[in-house]
Amino acid sequence: MTFIIREAIAADIPALAHLHVKTWNATYPDVQKKPTYEIRERQWREAFEGTDGSWFCFVVEGPNGELVGFAKGTPYEHLDLPGFAGELSKIYLLREYQRESLGRRVVCHVVRRFVSQGICSMVLFADPQNPSCRFYEALGAERLLDKAANFHGGYGWRDLRSLAAMCPTEWVSGCWILSGRCGMIARRPRRDVGCGILQTSADP
Ligand SMILES: CC(C)(COP(=O)(O)OP(=O)(O)OC[C@H]1O[C@@H](n2cnc3c(N)ncnc32)[C@H](O)[C@@H]1OP(=O)(O)O)[C@@H](O)C(=O)NCCC(=O)NCCS
């Protein structure tokens, strides 16, 4: 199975909005009032219209060219956490493509982009009950506590270079081909296109 991770473009807006609705609804089934397709479409359209180069989004294309996941990065400029400069503001994969290392690979793209922008720290805010918290912890994120030492779902990497070090070069530079199940990288990097090609035995 082949996946491509590439930068999102404006033409992706309808597919991205559909994917955002589907993945968000699956992640938060108990939320009563869920954002509709129209809301997500408008949010993405406004984001692309107002682009100043400060945010970016990577999408994961599945075997038939359909979008199966995405991650968005933005600068983090709030005073509450002055030690952090970037935010992983969204990361979602369709359920049938989870736990196949795609999340790790998308994060590697986000980290590489931040580092290339001179942004060497990253924060994100999750629901503390969300299983994705285990994902961030597996990637070495630090739990961010409030003054009373309570955890509210905030995670941070104070030095993205340590996270970048967990990203094999093949995952983030040029293309890679990955055969078999997660983590078995066939060393056949391609230089002809700037994207990632991933082959796994996943059976979605
Ligand atoms: C969170 C998400 C992006 C992670 O991507 P993924 O491709 O599933 O994760 P990976 O396969 O790269 O996992 C890497 C490691 O993280 C840990 N991990 C990931 N998901 C986990 C889970 N649900 N429970 C426990 N550990 C988990 C594991 O250690 C895993 O390694 P392993 O599979 O070898 O054990 C994806 O699961 C997802 O889209 N979830 C639903 C949406 C969501 O919750 N988004 C975050 C909102 S804040």
Tab-separated table of C-alpha atoms and ligand atoms in Angstrom:
chain	number	residue	atom	x	y	z
A	1	MET	CA	0.000	0.000	0.000
A	2	THR	CA	1.364	3.415	-0.919
A	3	PHE	CA	0.885	6.663	0.961
A	4	ILE	CA	2.134	10.099	0.030
A	5	ILE	CA	2.703	12.892	2.521
A	6	ARG	CA	2.698	16.293	0.871
A	7	GLU	CA	1.884	19.911	1.585
A	8	ALA	CA	-1.817	20.794	1.363
A	9	ILE	CA	-2.927	23.154	-1.396
A	10	ALA	CA	-6.109	25.181	-1.868
A	11	ALA	CA	-7.523	22.543	-4.225
A	12	ASP	CA	-7.571	20.173	-1.232
A	13	ILE	CA	-10.069	22.332	0.680
A	14	PRO	CA	-13.227	20.257	-0.036
A	15	ALA	CA	-11.504	16.935	0.681
A	16	LEU	CA	-9.749	18.398	3.704
A	17	ALA	CA	-13.020	19.728	5.097
A	18	HIS	CA	-14.717	16.331	4.642
A	19	LEU	CA	-11.762	14.583	6.271
A	20	HIS	CA	-11.715	17.099	9.128
A	21	VAL	CA	-15.418	16.487	9.829
A	22	LYS	CA	-15.062	12.716	9.681
A	23	THR	CA	-11.936	12.443	11.835
A	24	TRP	CA	-13.021	15.067	14.370
A	25	ASN	CA	-16.428	13.431	14.806
A	26	ALA	CA	-14.798	10.036	15.293
A	27	THR	CA	-12.403	11.492	17.857
A	28	TYR	CA	-15.051	13.338	19.873
A	29	PRO	CA	-18.203	11.191	19.566
A	30	ASP	CA	-19.696	12.579	22.772
A	31	VAL	CA	-19.645	16.205	21.666
A	32	GLN	CA	-23.238	17.147	20.917
A	33	LYS	CA	-22.768	20.060	18.552
A	34	LYS	CA	-20.178	19.004	16.019
A	35	PRO	CA	-18.720	21.405	13.426
A	36	THR	CA	-20.364	20.815	10.054
A	37	TYR	CA	-18.770	20.435	6.635
A	38	GLU	CA	-19.752	24.049	5.839
A	39	ILE	CA	-17.940	25.306	8.934
A	40	ARG	CA	-14.800	23.307	8.227
A	41	GLU	CA	-14.827	24.311	4.556
A	42	ARG	CA	-15.041	27.977	5.516
A	43	GLN	CA	-12.274	27.628	8.114
A	44	TRP	CA	-9.892	26.028	5.615
A	45	ARG	CA	-10.829	28.475	2.860
A	46	GLU	CA	-10.153	31.434	5.154
A	47	ALA	CA	-6.870	29.877	6.225
A	48	PHE	CA	-5.715	29.502	2.615
A	49	GLU	CA	-6.956	32.982	1.650
A	50	GLY	CA	-5.134	34.620	4.504
A	51	THR	CA	-1.919	32.745	4.039
A	52	ASP	CA	1.098	34.703	5.172
A	53	GLY	CA	3.398	31.720	5.192
A	54	SER	CA	3.131	31.370	8.944
A	55	TRP	CA	1.061	28.171	8.971
A	56	PHE	CA	1.375	24.957	7.036
A	57	CYS	CA	-0.528	21.749	6.608
A	58	PHE	CA	0.628	18.320	5.502
A	59	VAL	CA	-1.856	15.836	4.107
A	60	VAL	CA	-1.550	12.064	3.766
A	61	GLU	CA	-2.811	10.662	0.492
A	62	GLY	CA	-3.996	7.083	0.544
A	63	PRO	CA	-3.509	4.456	-2.145
A	64	ASN	CA	-6.269	5.851	-4.374
A	65	GLY	CA	-5.251	9.470	-3.961
A	66	GLU	CA	-7.865	10.098	-1.293
A	67	LEU	CA	-6.887	12.102	1.803
A	68	VAL	CA	-6.616	9.927	4.901
A	69	GLY	CA	-4.930	12.297	7.333
A	70	PHE	CA	-3.580	15.769	7.938
A	71	ALA	CA	-1.570	17.843	10.390
A	72	LYS	CA	-1.400	21.604	10.753
A	73	GLY	CA	1.411	23.652	12.265
A	74	THR	CA	1.212	27.282	13.355
A	75	PRO	CA	3.473	29.687	15.227
A	76	TYR	CA	2.768	29.791	18.955
A	77	GLU	CA	2.904	33.355	20.207
A	78	HIS	CA	0.957	33.296	23.463
A	79	LEU	CA	2.499	34.640	26.627
A	80	ASP	CA	1.254	31.796	28.798
A	81	LEU	CA	3.985	29.490	27.499
A	82	PRO	CA	6.825	31.780	26.418
A	83	GLY	CA	9.228	28.868	26.011
A	84	PHE	CA	7.362	27.509	22.968
A	85	ALA	CA	7.434	28.888	19.437
A	86	GLY	CA	5.449	26.387	17.350
A	87	GLU	CA	2.142	24.601	17.790
A	88	LEU	CA	0.962	21.296	16.361
A	89	SER	CA	-2.545	22.640	16.130
A	90	LYS	CA	-4.222	19.621	14.496
A	91	ILE	CA	-3.356	16.037	13.664
A	92	TYR	CA	-5.957	13.553	12.510
A	93	LEU	CA	-5.947	10.242	10.647
A	94	LEU	CA	-8.895	8.160	9.585
A	95	ARG	CA	-9.369	5.372	12.123
A	96	GLU	CA	-8.541	2.597	9.669
A	97	TYR	CA	-5.111	4.123	9.055
A	98	GLN	CA	-4.147	4.646	12.692
A	99	ARG	CA	-1.373	2.743	14.481
A	100	GLU	CA	0.568	2.174	11.269
A	101	SER	CA	3.234	4.811	11.999
A	102	LEU	CA	1.645	7.376	9.691
A	103	GLY	CA	1.175	9.726	12.667
A	104	ARG	CA	4.860	9.523	13.496
A	105	ARG	CA	5.782	10.261	9.912
A	106	VAL	CA	3.470	13.254	9.662
A	107	VAL	CA	4.872	14.659	12.898
A	108	CYS	CA	8.358	14.274	11.453
A	109	HIS	CA	7.307	16.452	8.507
A	110	VAL	CA	5.873	19.063	10.878
A	111	VAL	CA	9.020	19.058	13.006
A	112	ARG	CA	11.280	19.353	9.997
A	113	ARG	CA	9.262	22.299	8.698
A	114	PHE	CA	9.375	24.089	12.046
A	115	VAL	CA	13.114	23.560	12.383
A	116	SER	CA	13.624	24.876	8.835
A	117	GLN	CA	11.742	28.009	9.933
A	118	GLY	CA	14.037	28.405	12.941
A	119	ILE	CA	11.292	27.221	15.298
A	120	CYS	CA	12.856	24.707	17.665
A	121	SER	CA	10.108	24.090	20.223
A	122	MET	CA	6.538	22.911	19.882
A	123	VAL	CA	3.420	22.690	21.996
A	124	LEU	CA	0.034	21.072	21.509
A	125	PHE	CA	-3.188	20.908	23.441
A	126	ALA	CA	-5.087	17.634	23.659
A	127	ASP	CA	-7.990	16.315	25.660
A	128	PRO	CA	-6.231	14.603	28.596
A	129	GLN	CA	-8.570	11.614	28.150
A	130	ASN	CA	-7.709	11.230	24.459
A	131	PRO	CA	-5.696	8.074	23.635
A	132	SER	CA	-3.559	10.305	21.411
A	133	CYS	CA	-1.847	11.452	24.643
A	134	ARG	CA	0.033	8.123	24.562
A	135	PHE	CA	1.146	9.020	21.041
A	136	TYR	CA	2.678	12.332	22.152
A	137	GLU	CA	4.333	10.650	25.118
A	138	ALA	CA	5.753	7.965	22.817
A	139	LEU	CA	7.302	10.832	20.854
A	140	GLY	CA	8.971	12.175	23.981
A	141	ALA	CA	6.610	15.058	24.751
A	142	GLU	CA	6.677	16.594	28.199
A	143	ARG	CA	3.408	16.976	30.095
A	144	LEU	CA	2.858	20.666	30.784
A	145	LEU	CA	1.474	21.312	34.264
A	146	ASP	CA	-0.230	24.385	35.641
A	147	LYS	CA	0.978	26.235	38.747
A	148	ALA	CA	-0.909	23.749	40.933
A	149	ALA	CA	0.837	20.875	39.119
A	150	ASN	CA	-2.372	19.800	37.345
A	151	PHE	CA	-2.277	18.362	33.843
A	152	HIS	CA	-4.854	19.658	31.347
A	153	GLY	CA	-3.694	17.982	28.147
A	154	GLY	CA	-0.862	20.327	27.180
A	155	TYR	CA	2.294	18.743	25.806
A	156	GLY	CA	5.554	20.299	24.774
A	157	TRP	CA	8.889	19.624	23.169
A	158	ARG	CA	11.413	22.199	24.356
A	159	ASP	CA	14.016	21.155	21.799
A	160	LEU	CA	12.582	19.842	18.553
A	161	ARG	CA	15.995	18.608	17.524
A	162	SER	CA	15.591	15.680	19.919
A	163	LEU	CA	12.315	14.796	18.221
A	164	ALA	CA	13.846	15.348	14.789
A	165	ALA	CA	16.532	12.879	15.773
A	166	MET	CA	13.804	10.224	16.026
A	167	CYS	CA	12.876	10.823	12.381
A	168	PRO	CA	14.879	8.701	9.955
A	169	THR	CA	16.172	10.792	7.089
A	170	GLU	CA	14.201	8.690	4.635
A	171	TRP	CA	10.956	9.800	6.262
A	172	VAL	CA	11.439	13.469	5.693
A	173	SER	CA	13.862	14.100	2.868
A	174	GLY	CA	12.964	13.218	-0.650
A	175	CYS	CA	10.861	10.101	-0.961
A	176	TRP	CA	10.997	6.892	0.944
A	177	ILE	CA	9.675	3.461	0.326
A	178	LEU	CA	8.761	1.440	3.330
A	179	SER	CA	8.004	-2.228	2.880
A	180	GLY	CA	6.293	-4.585	5.238
A	181	ARG	CA	4.907	-3.475	8.556
A	182	CYS	CA	5.881	-0.368	10.473
A	183	GLY	CA	9.491	0.450	10.875
A	184	MET	CA	10.997	-1.818	8.250
A	185	ILE	CA	12.534	0.663	5.889
A	186	ALA	CA	13.806	-0.531	2.560
A	187	ARG	CA	16.746	1.706	1.800
A	188	ARG	CA	15.696	2.856	-1.612
A	189	PRO	CA	15.391	6.633	-1.235
A	190	ARG	CA	14.228	8.389	-4.390
A	191	ARG	CA	15.258	11.884	-5.271
A	192	ASP	CA	12.964	12.595	-8.181
A	193	VAL	CA	10.075	14.065	-6.203
A	194	GLY	CA	9.829	15.891	-2.914
A	195	CYS	CA	7.406	13.703	-1.052
A	196	GLY	CA	7.157	10.536	0.942
A	197	ILE	CA	6.043	7.242	-0.488
A	198	LEU	CA	5.243	4.594	2.036
A	199	GLN	CA	4.351	0.996	1.375
A	200	THR	CA	2.979	-1.030	4.253
A	201	SER	CA	1.094	-4.228	4.632
A	202	ALA	CA	-1.686	-2.324	6.431
A	203	ASP	CA	-5.078	-3.708	5.621
A	204	PRO	CA	-7.496	-0.814	6.135
B	1	LIG	C1	-3.045	10.502	17.251
B	1	LIG	C2	-2.722	9.956	15.862
B	1	LIG	C3	-2.432	11.104	14.895
B	1	LIG	C4	-1.453	9.070	16.004
B	1	LIG	O1	-1.120	8.570	14.717
B	1	LIG	P1	-0.894	7.006	14.509
B	1	LIG	O2	-0.439	6.788	13.131
B	1	LIG	O3	-2.112	6.275	14.953
B	1	LIG	O4	0.264	6.693	15.553
B	1	LIG	P2	1.596	5.855	15.283
B	1	LIG	O5	1.242	4.552	14.674
B	1	LIG	O6	2.583	6.709	14.565
B	1	LIG	O7	2.038	5.598	16.801
B	1	LIG	C5	3.304	5.837	17.319
B	1	LIG	C6	3.344	5.369	18.754
B	1	LIG	O8	2.483	6.192	19.566
B	1	LIG	C7	1.839	5.386	20.561
B	1	LIG	N1	0.395	5.436	20.314
B	1	LIG	C8	-0.245	5.952	19.230
B	1	LIG	N2	-1.578	5.866	19.371
B	1	LIG	C9	-1.786	5.263	20.553
B	1	LIG	C10	-2.953	4.895	21.250
B	1	LIG	N3	-4.177	5.128	20.747
B	1	LIG	N4	-2.834	4.288	22.451
B	1	LIG	C11	-1.610	4.033	22.958
B	1	LIG	N5	-0.442	4.385	22.345
B	1	LIG	C12	-0.544	4.992	21.153
B	1	LIG	C13	2.395	3.981	20.412
B	1	LIG	O9	3.515	3.877	21.252
B	1	LIG	C14	2.797	3.961	18.960
B	1	LIG	O10	3.806	3.034	18.681
B	1	LIG	P3	3.411	1.476	18.422
B	1	LIG	O11	2.225	1.458	17.492
B	1	LIG	O12	4.657	0.926	17.815
B	1	LIG	O13	3.060	0.936	19.762
B	1	LIG	C15	-3.882	9.079	15.309
B	1	LIG	O14	-4.038	7.945	16.125
B	1	LIG	C16	-5.195	9.808	15.220
B	1	LIG	O15	-5.470	10.445	14.218
B	1	LIG	N6	-6.046	9.704	16.265
B	1	LIG	C17	-7.401	10.264	16.226
B	1	LIG	C18	-7.387	11.778	16.158
B	1	LIG	C19	-6.764	12.408	17.374
B	1	LIG	O16	-6.964	11.996	18.503
B	1	LIG	N7	-5.986	13.463	17.108
B	1	LIG	C20	-5.327	14.217	18.160
B	1	LIG	C21	-6.225	15.272	18.674
B	1	LIG	S1	-5.399	16.171	19.963
